[in-house]
Amino acid sequence: MPKAPISTKCTRKEVNRGAWTAEEDQKLAQVIEIHGPKRWKSVAAKAGLNRCGKSCRLRWMNYLRPNIKRGNISDQEEDLIVRLHKLLGNRWSLIAGRLPGRTDNEIKNYWNSHLSKKIKQNEKQNRSSRMQEPVLENSKVSDMDTVPKESEEGTFKRDDNDSKSCSIGDIFFNFHSEEPLNLDWMSPFLEMDETWFNFAYI
DNA sequence: AAGTATACCAACCGCGAGCGC
DNA sequence: GGCGCTCGCGGTTGGTATACT
């Protein structure tokens, strides 16, 4: 008889769901203060919360953690999010890692509700304005043209071998530069993870 | 004022990776 | 090596607030 797949879903009937109460937050924070943010299943049990570990982790990561900023994403932060998304695609945790006090969930929500629309609008405007411009020989492509299509749609893949087409120079050096940059040397780094990024993005 | 549409965001879900046994 | 558990991530859902008709 085949074994049932391991479920990560909180299926216990008695498990609390939905919005967290102030009391639950307090209990969770107390237990984490003592035992640390690990072993979420036991944290939930120790706190006497009828919540699954996953739910506790999410609550801690997005709300209860110290130094969490809420709301009012500044223009600077927004600009950074756009640039990072251009580079990394939907790797929200990496993007959040570059924005102190912001969570991946918040950035993801902000992107989905604000920025994705904004960018689509910009694209439309760019396209329509380009339609009216005369086509110049050897004319330089715009920033948008250097971004992989998938990235625009938010489905940039981690292992995308075509990542060379992402205009990393726009992000790291001079976002609005008119000068073409030779960035071939950087393409190997595009396959790497946060480590190189911490090094490269200052 | 009431009903409907849209925007926002907290929370949930499924999946994959990492780790210890 | 295989299994089970835990964690983290990204996609999605659903409830609430606000705007619009």
PDB file of C-alpha atoms (C1' of nucleotides) in Angstrom:
ATOM      1  CA  MET A   1       0.000   0.000   0.000  1.00  0.00           C
ATOM      2  CA  PRO A   2       1.527   3.322  -1.049  1.00  0.00           C
ATOM      3  CA  LYS A   3       2.294   5.760   1.686  1.00  0.00           C
ATOM      4  CA  ALA A   4       0.275   8.930   1.789  1.00  0.00           C
ATOM      5  CA  PRO A   5       2.264  11.976   0.729  1.00  0.00           C
ATOM      6  CA  ILE A   6       3.474  14.178   3.531  1.00  0.00           C
ATOM      7  CA  SER A   7       1.065  17.032   3.846  1.00  0.00           C
ATOM      8  CA  THR A   8       2.353  20.444   4.767  1.00  0.00           C
ATOM      9  CA  LYS A   9      -1.162  21.730   5.033  1.00  0.00           C
ATOM     10  CA  CYS A  10      -2.553  22.562   8.470  1.00  0.00           C
ATOM     11  CA  THR A  11      -5.310  20.033   8.359  1.00  0.00           C
ATOM     12  CA  ARG A  12      -6.147  19.512  12.011  1.00  0.00           C
ATOM     13  CA  LYS A  13      -9.725  20.505  12.545  1.00  0.00           C
ATOM     14  CA  GLU A  14      -8.987  22.237  15.811  1.00  0.00           C
ATOM     15  CA  VAL A  15      -6.295  24.439  14.293  1.00  0.00           C
ATOM     16  CA  ASN A  16      -7.069  28.139  14.358  1.00  0.00           C
ATOM     17  CA  ARG A  17      -7.139  29.854  11.030  1.00  0.00           C
ATOM     18  CA  GLY A  18      -7.536  33.356   9.757  1.00  0.00           C
ATOM     19  CA  ALA A  19      -6.495  36.599  11.362  1.00  0.00           C
ATOM     20  CA  TRP A  20      -4.238  36.582  14.398  1.00  0.00           C
ATOM     21  CA  THR A  21      -5.410  38.139  17.637  1.00  0.00           C
ATOM     22  CA  ALA A  22      -3.265  40.393  19.833  1.00  0.00           C
ATOM     23  CA  GLU A  23      -3.261  37.662  22.459  1.00  0.00           C
ATOM     24  CA  GLU A  24      -1.889  35.090  20.027  1.00  0.00           C
ATOM     25  CA  ASP A  25       0.773  37.534  18.881  1.00  0.00           C
ATOM     26  CA  GLN A  26       1.819  38.114  22.463  1.00  0.00           C
ATOM     27  CA  LYS A  27       2.050  34.414  23.250  1.00  0.00           C
ATOM     28  CA  LEU A  28       4.051  33.735  20.119  1.00  0.00           C
ATOM     29  CA  ALA A  29       6.455  36.598  20.754  1.00  0.00           C
ATOM     30  CA  GLN A  30       7.028  35.421  24.324  1.00  0.00           C
ATOM     31  CA  VAL A  31       7.900  31.887  23.287  1.00  0.00           C
ATOM     32  CA  ILE A  32      10.192  33.060  20.513  1.00  0.00           C
ATOM     33  CA  GLU A  33      11.950  35.377  22.920  1.00  0.00           C
ATOM     34  CA  ILE A  34      12.778  32.359  25.083  1.00  0.00           C
ATOM     35  CA  HIS A  35      13.363  29.621  22.533  1.00  0.00           C
ATOM     36  CA  GLY A  36      14.222  31.567  19.399  1.00  0.00           C
ATOM     37  CA  PRO A  37      12.598  31.546  15.966  1.00  0.00           C
ATOM     38  CA  LYS A  38      13.120  27.879  15.109  1.00  0.00           C
ATOM     39  CA  ARG A  39      11.294  24.580  15.425  1.00  0.00           C
ATOM     40  CA  TRP A  40       8.064  26.270  14.599  1.00  0.00           C
ATOM     41  CA  LYS A  41       5.961  23.260  15.381  1.00  0.00           C
ATOM     42  CA  SER A  42       7.196  23.184  18.951  1.00  0.00           C
ATOM     43  CA  VAL A  43       7.002  26.975  19.198  1.00  0.00           C
ATOM     44  CA  ALA A  44       3.320  26.711  18.349  1.00  0.00           C
ATOM     45  CA  ALA A  45       2.867  23.991  20.951  1.00  0.00           C
ATOM     46  CA  LYS A  46       4.843  25.811  23.647  1.00  0.00           C
ATOM     47  CA  ALA A  47       2.881  28.986  23.057  1.00  0.00           C
ATOM     48  CA  GLY A  48      -0.314  27.019  23.482  1.00  0.00           C
ATOM     49  CA  LEU A  49      -1.500  28.209  20.127  1.00  0.00           C
ATOM     50  CA  ASN A  50      -3.804  26.112  18.020  1.00  0.00           C
ATOM     51  CA  ARG A  51      -1.824  27.144  14.997  1.00  0.00           C
ATOM     52  CA  CYS A  52       0.434  25.169  12.756  1.00  0.00           C
ATOM     53  CA  GLY A  53       4.140  25.918  12.748  1.00  0.00           C
ATOM     54  CA  LYS A  54       3.980  27.385   9.317  1.00  0.00           C
ATOM     55  CA  SER A  55       1.393  29.898  10.343  1.00  0.00           C
ATOM     56  CA  CYS A  56       3.504  30.926  13.365  1.00  0.00           C
ATOM     57  CA  ARG A  57       6.581  31.356  11.232  1.00  0.00           C
ATOM     58  CA  LEU A  58       4.706  33.522   8.748  1.00  0.00           C
ATOM     59  CA  ARG A  59       3.274  35.683  11.498  1.00  0.00           C
ATOM     60  CA  TRP A  60       6.684  36.163  13.049  1.00  0.00           C
ATOM     61  CA  MET A  61       8.467  36.853   9.787  1.00  0.00           C
ATOM     62  CA  ASN A  62       5.917  39.339   8.503  1.00  0.00           C
ATOM     63  CA  TYR A  63       4.748  41.105  11.659  1.00  0.00           C
ATOM     64  CA  LEU A  64       6.322  40.290  14.950  1.00  0.00           C
ATOM     65  CA  ARG A  65       9.983  40.347  14.039  1.00  0.00           C
ATOM     66  CA  PRO A  66      11.843  43.351  15.386  1.00  0.00           C
ATOM     67  CA  ASN A  67      12.617  46.238  12.998  1.00  0.00           C
ATOM     68  CA  ILE A  68       9.742  45.510  10.660  1.00  0.00           C
ATOM     69  CA  LYS A  69       8.698  48.575   8.684  1.00  0.00           C
ATOM     70  CA  ARG A  70       5.062  48.821   7.723  1.00  0.00           C
ATOM     71  CA  GLY A  71       3.455  50.690   4.880  1.00  0.00           C
ATOM     72  CA  ASN A  72       4.676  53.839   3.113  1.00  0.00           C
ATOM     73  CA  ILE A  73       7.130  52.385   0.695  1.00  0.00           C
ATOM     74  CA  SER A  74       9.265  55.333  -0.328  1.00  0.00           C
ATOM     75  CA  ASP A  75      10.116  56.317  -3.899  1.00  0.00           C
ATOM     76  CA  GLN A  76      13.667  55.164  -3.304  1.00  0.00           C
ATOM     77  CA  GLU A  77      12.501  51.790  -2.080  1.00  0.00           C
ATOM     78  CA  GLU A  78      10.112  51.511  -4.999  1.00  0.00           C
ATOM     79  CA  ASP A  79      12.876  52.299  -7.442  1.00  0.00           C
ATOM     80  CA  LEU A  80      15.083  49.691  -5.831  1.00  0.00           C
ATOM     81  CA  ILE A  81      12.324  47.094  -5.985  1.00  0.00           C
ATOM     82  CA  VAL A  82      11.839  47.750  -9.686  1.00  0.00           C
ATOM     83  CA  ARG A  83      15.536  47.444 -10.372  1.00  0.00           C
ATOM     84  CA  LEU A  84      15.920  44.308  -8.316  1.00  0.00           C
ATOM     85  CA  HIS A  85      12.890  42.735  -9.892  1.00  0.00           C
ATOM     86  CA  LYS A  86      14.356  43.489 -13.267  1.00  0.00           C
ATOM     87  CA  LEU A  87      17.453  41.608 -12.234  1.00  0.00           C
ATOM     88  CA  LEU A  88      16.054  38.807 -10.118  1.00  0.00           C
ATOM     89  CA  GLY A  89      12.492  38.302 -11.241  1.00  0.00           C
ATOM     90  CA  ASN A  90      10.036  37.093  -8.613  1.00  0.00           C
ATOM     91  CA  ARG A  91      12.675  36.183  -6.044  1.00  0.00           C
ATOM     92  CA  TRP A  92      10.953  38.159  -3.373  1.00  0.00           C
ATOM     93  CA  SER A  93      13.055  36.986  -0.500  1.00  0.00           C
ATOM     94  CA  LEU A  94      16.227  38.159  -2.210  1.00  0.00           C
ATOM     95  CA  ILE A  95      14.641  41.482  -3.055  1.00  0.00           C
ATOM     96  CA  ALA A  96      13.426  41.851   0.524  1.00  0.00           C
ATOM     97  CA  GLY A  97      16.943  41.107   1.703  1.00  0.00           C
ATOM     98  CA  ARG A  98      18.098  44.335   0.108  1.00  0.00           C
ATOM     99  CA  LEU A  99      15.347  46.386   1.734  1.00  0.00           C
ATOM    100  CA  PRO A 100      15.875  46.566   5.486  1.00  0.00           C
ATOM    101  CA  GLY A 101      12.686  46.079   7.460  1.00  0.00           C
ATOM    102  CA  ARG A 102      10.655  44.931   4.489  1.00  0.00           C
ATOM    103  CA  THR A 103       9.315  41.414   4.119  1.00  0.00           C
ATOM    104  CA  ASP A 104       9.081  39.305   1.028  1.00  0.00           C
ATOM    105  CA  ASN A 105       5.328  39.120   1.444  1.00  0.00           C
ATOM    106  CA  GLU A 106       4.987  42.883   1.630  1.00  0.00           C
ATOM    107  CA  ILE A 107       7.144  43.430  -1.428  1.00  0.00           C
ATOM    108  CA  LYS A 108       5.295  40.734  -3.324  1.00  0.00           C
ATOM    109  CA  ASN A 109       1.967  42.335  -2.453  1.00  0.00           C
ATOM    110  CA  TYR A 110       3.263  45.782  -3.322  1.00  0.00           C
ATOM    111  CA  TRP A 111       4.512  44.532  -6.631  1.00  0.00           C
ATOM    112  CA  ASN A 112       1.291  42.767  -7.509  1.00  0.00           C
ATOM    113  CA  SER A 113      -0.978  45.611  -6.475  1.00  0.00           C
ATOM    114  CA  HIS A 114       1.082  48.661  -7.487  1.00  0.00           C
ATOM    115  CA  LEU A 115       4.186  48.130  -9.514  1.00  0.00           C
ATOM    116  CA  SER A 116       3.120  45.497 -12.009  1.00  0.00           C
ATOM    117  CA  LYS A 117       0.331  47.782 -13.179  1.00  0.00           C
ATOM    118  CA  LYS A 118       2.608  50.797 -13.227  1.00  0.00           C
ATOM    119  CA  ILE A 119       5.155  48.985 -15.334  1.00  0.00           C
ATOM    120  CA  LYS A 120       2.579  47.716 -17.749  1.00  0.00           C
ATOM    121  CA  GLN A 121       1.314  51.257 -18.160  1.00  0.00           C
ATOM    122  CA  ASN A 122       4.834  52.502 -18.785  1.00  0.00           C
ATOM    123  CA  GLU A 123       5.379  49.804 -21.370  1.00  0.00           C
ATOM    124  CA  LYS A 124       2.219  50.819 -23.154  1.00  0.00           C
ATOM    125  CA  GLN A 125       3.315  54.434 -23.163  1.00  0.00           C
ATOM    126  CA  ASN A 126       6.781  53.490 -24.373  1.00  0.00           C
ATOM    127  CA  ARG A 127       5.376  51.410 -27.167  1.00  0.00           C
ATOM    128  CA  SER A 128       2.962  54.057 -28.352  1.00  0.00           C
ATOM    129  CA  SER A 129       5.593  56.787 -28.192  1.00  0.00           C
ATOM    130  CA  ARG A 130       8.049  54.578 -30.055  1.00  0.00           C
ATOM    131  CA  MET A 131       5.461  53.964 -32.765  1.00  0.00           C
ATOM    132  CA  GLN A 132       5.466  57.683 -33.443  1.00  0.00           C
ATOM    133  CA  GLU A 133       9.257  58.082 -33.439  1.00  0.00           C
ATOM    134  CA  PRO A 134      11.239  57.595 -36.650  1.00  0.00           C
ATOM    135  CA  VAL A 135      13.381  54.466 -36.522  1.00  0.00           C
ATOM    136  CA  LEU A 136      17.042  55.442 -36.454  1.00  0.00           C
ATOM    137  CA  GLU A 137      19.771  53.234 -37.783  1.00  0.00           C
ATOM    138  CA  ASN A 138      21.942  51.786 -34.988  1.00  0.00           C
ATOM    139  CA  SER A 139      19.537  53.238 -32.468  1.00  0.00           C
ATOM    140  CA  LYS A 140      19.993  51.942 -28.923  1.00  0.00           C
ATOM    141  CA  VAL A 141      17.267  49.759 -27.471  1.00  0.00           C
ATOM    142  CA  SER A 142      15.460  51.026 -24.402  1.00  0.00           C
ATOM    143  CA  ASP A 143      15.777  49.586 -20.901  1.00  0.00           C
ATOM    144  CA  MET A 144      12.570  47.658 -21.322  1.00  0.00           C
ATOM    145  CA  ASP A 145      13.819  45.997 -24.482  1.00  0.00           C
ATOM    146  CA  THR A 146      16.743  44.476 -22.652  1.00  0.00           C
ATOM    147  CA  VAL A 147      14.582  42.645 -20.144  1.00  0.00           C
ATOM    148  CA  PRO A 148      13.545  39.065 -20.812  1.00  0.00           C
ATOM    149  CA  LYS A 149       9.874  38.792 -21.568  1.00  0.00           C
ATOM    150  CA  GLU A 150       9.359  36.354 -18.709  1.00  0.00           C
ATOM    151  CA  SER A 151      10.724  38.869 -16.258  1.00  0.00           C
ATOM    152  CA  GLU A 152       8.141  41.422 -17.304  1.00  0.00           C
ATOM    153  CA  GLU A 153       5.433  38.942 -16.594  1.00  0.00           C
ATOM    154  CA  GLY A 154       6.905  37.990 -13.260  1.00  0.00           C
ATOM    155  CA  THR A 155       7.885  34.457 -14.093  1.00  0.00           C
ATOM    156  CA  PHE A 156      11.632  34.835 -14.330  1.00  0.00           C
ATOM    157  CA  LYS A 157      13.151  31.438 -13.677  1.00  0.00           C
ATOM    158  CA  ARG A 158      16.063  30.863 -11.303  1.00  0.00           C
ATOM    159  CA  ASP A 159      17.915  28.651 -13.732  1.00  0.00           C
ATOM    160  CA  ASP A 160      17.171  30.623 -16.793  1.00  0.00           C
ATOM    161  CA  ASN A 161      20.117  30.116 -19.096  1.00  0.00           C
ATOM    162  CA  ASP A 162      19.098  33.111 -21.082  1.00  0.00           C
ATOM    163  CA  SER A 163      19.779  35.464 -18.222  1.00  0.00           C
ATOM    164  CA  LYS A 164      22.433  37.284 -20.216  1.00  0.00           C
ATOM    165  CA  SER A 165      19.667  39.227 -21.861  1.00  0.00           C
ATOM    166  CA  CYS A 166      18.861  40.972 -18.588  1.00  0.00           C
ATOM    167  CA  SER A 167      20.384  44.426 -18.543  1.00  0.00           C
ATOM    168  CA  ILE A 168      22.361  44.115 -15.370  1.00  0.00           C
ATOM    169  CA  GLY A 169      24.379  47.206 -16.233  1.00  0.00           C
ATOM    170  CA  ASP A 170      21.286  49.319 -15.808  1.00  0.00           C
ATOM    171  CA  ILE A 171      20.923  48.052 -12.308  1.00  0.00           C
ATOM    172  CA  PHE A 172      24.426  48.095 -10.974  1.00  0.00           C
ATOM    173  CA  PHE A 173      25.962  51.072 -12.619  1.00  0.00           C
ATOM    174  CA  ASN A 174      24.088  53.756 -14.437  1.00  0.00           C
ATOM    175  CA  PHE A 175      20.437  53.013 -14.765  1.00  0.00           C
ATOM    176  CA  HIS A 176      19.818  55.746 -17.284  1.00  0.00           C
ATOM    177  CA  SER A 177      23.135  55.616 -19.090  1.00  0.00           C
ATOM    178  CA  GLU A 178      23.092  56.246 -22.810  1.00  0.00           C
ATOM    179  CA  GLU A 179      26.489  54.609 -23.204  1.00  0.00           C
ATOM    180  CA  PRO A 180      26.555  50.920 -24.097  1.00  0.00           C
ATOM    181  CA  LEU A 181      28.332  48.905 -21.424  1.00  0.00           C
ATOM    182  CA  ASN A 182      30.340  45.779 -21.955  1.00  0.00           C
ATOM    183  CA  LEU A 183      29.042  43.536 -19.205  1.00  0.00           C
ATOM    184  CA  ASP A 184      29.880  40.136 -20.596  1.00  0.00           C
ATOM    185  CA  TRP A 185      32.225  39.580 -17.675  1.00  0.00           C
ATOM    186  CA  MET A 186      29.284  39.669 -15.304  1.00  0.00           C
ATOM    187  CA  SER A 187      27.145  37.018 -16.942  1.00  0.00           C
ATOM    188  CA  PRO A 188      28.547  34.106 -14.890  1.00  0.00           C
ATOM    189  CA  PHE A 189      27.431  35.864 -11.758  1.00  0.00           C
ATOM    190  CA  LEU A 190      23.861  35.870 -12.938  1.00  0.00           C
ATOM    191  CA  GLU A 191      23.757  32.164 -12.251  1.00  0.00           C
ATOM    192  CA  MET A 192      24.794  32.654  -8.645  1.00  0.00           C
ATOM    193  CA  ASP A 193      22.809  33.444  -5.594  1.00  0.00           C
ATOM    194  CA  GLU A 194      22.599  35.984  -2.820  1.00  0.00           C
ATOM    195  CA  THR A 195      26.262  35.663  -1.912  1.00  0.00           C
ATOM    196  CA  TRP A 196      27.560  37.385  -4.977  1.00  0.00           C
ATOM    197  CA  PHE A 197      24.713  39.790  -4.848  1.00  0.00           C
ATOM    198  CA  ASN A 198      25.660  40.980  -1.397  1.00  0.00           C
ATOM    199  CA  PHE A 199      29.110  41.539  -2.747  1.00  0.00           C
ATOM    200  CA  ALA A 200      28.070  43.243  -5.955  1.00  0.00           C
ATOM    201  CA  TYR A 201      25.271  45.522  -4.870  1.00  0.00           C
ATOM    202  CA  ILE A 202      26.603  48.225  -2.634  1.00  0.00           C
TER     203      ILE A 202
ATOM    204  C1'  DA B   1     -28.392  54.907   0.995  1.00  0.00           C
ATOM    205  C1'  DA B   2     -27.621  50.573  -1.253  1.00  0.00           C
ATOM    206  C1'  DG B   3     -25.375  47.659  -4.314  1.00  0.00           C
ATOM    207  C1'  DT B   4     -21.355  46.573  -6.997  1.00  0.00           C
ATOM    208  C1'  DA B   5     -16.569  46.801  -8.455  1.00  0.00           C
ATOM    209  C1'  DT B   6     -11.934  47.303  -7.380  1.00  0.00           C
ATOM    210  C1'  DA B   7      -7.787  47.588  -4.488  1.00  0.00           C
ATOM    211  C1'  DC B   8      -5.188  46.058  -0.889  1.00  0.00           C
ATOM    212  C1'  DC B   9      -2.998  42.846   2.055  1.00  0.00           C
ATOM    213  C1'  DA B  10      -2.832  39.044   5.615  1.00  0.00           C
ATOM    214  C1'  DA B  11      -2.841  34.408   5.508  1.00  0.00           C
ATOM    215  C1'  DC B  12      -2.908  29.908   3.330  1.00  0.00           C
ATOM    216  C1'  DC B  13      -1.203  26.336   0.116  1.00  0.00           C
ATOM    217  C1'  DG B  14       1.892  23.409  -2.468  1.00  0.00           C
ATOM    218  C1'  DC B  15       6.340  22.456  -3.565  1.00  0.00           C
ATOM    219  C1'  DG B  16      11.231  21.729  -3.194  1.00  0.00           C
ATOM    220  C1'  DA B  17      15.602  21.836  -0.587  1.00  0.00           C
ATOM    221  C1'  DG B  18      18.229  20.668   3.332  1.00  0.00           C
ATOM    222  C1'  DC B  19      19.158  17.969   7.218  1.00  0.00           C
ATOM    223  C1'  DG B  20      19.332  14.231  10.576  1.00  0.00           C
ATOM    224  C1'  DC B  21      18.461   9.558  11.464  1.00  0.00           C
TER     225       DC B  21
ATOM    226  C1'  DG C   1      20.393   5.786  -0.148  1.00  0.00           C
ATOM    227  C1'  DG C   2      15.795   6.402   1.647  1.00  0.00           C
ATOM    228  C1'  DC C   3      12.649   8.405   4.670  1.00  0.00           C
ATOM    229  C1'  DG C   4      10.506  11.807   7.507  1.00  0.00           C
ATOM    230  C1'  DC C   5      10.599  16.293   9.284  1.00  0.00           C
ATOM    231  C1'  DT C   6      11.323  21.185   9.083  1.00  0.00           C
ATOM    232  C1'  DC C   7      11.917  25.309   6.821  1.00  0.00           C
ATOM    233  C1'  DG C   8      11.605  28.777   3.257  1.00  0.00           C
ATOM    234  C1'  DC C   9       9.811  30.384  -0.979  1.00  0.00           C
ATOM    235  C1'  DG C  10       6.541  32.010  -4.461  1.00  0.00           C
ATOM    236  C1'  DG C  11       1.768  31.716  -6.016  1.00  0.00           C
ATOM    237  C1'  DT C  12      -2.849  32.197  -4.759  1.00  0.00           C
ATOM    238  C1'  DT C  13      -6.977  33.031  -2.065  1.00  0.00           C
ATOM    239  C1'  DG C  14     -10.239  35.394   0.623  1.00  0.00           C
ATOM    240  C1'  DG C  15     -11.664  39.090   3.757  1.00  0.00           C
ATOM    241  C1'  DT C  16     -11.975  43.949   4.392  1.00  0.00           C
ATOM    242  C1'  DA C  17     -11.808  48.718   2.990  1.00  0.00           C
ATOM    243  C1'  DT C  18     -12.625  52.076  -0.329  1.00  0.00           C
ATOM    244  C1'  DA C  19     -14.373  53.954  -4.633  1.00  0.00           C
ATOM    245  C1'  DC C  20     -17.777  54.173  -7.860  1.00  0.00           C
ATOM    246  C1'  DT C  21     -22.538  53.999  -9.870  1.00  0.00           C
TER     247       DT C  21
END
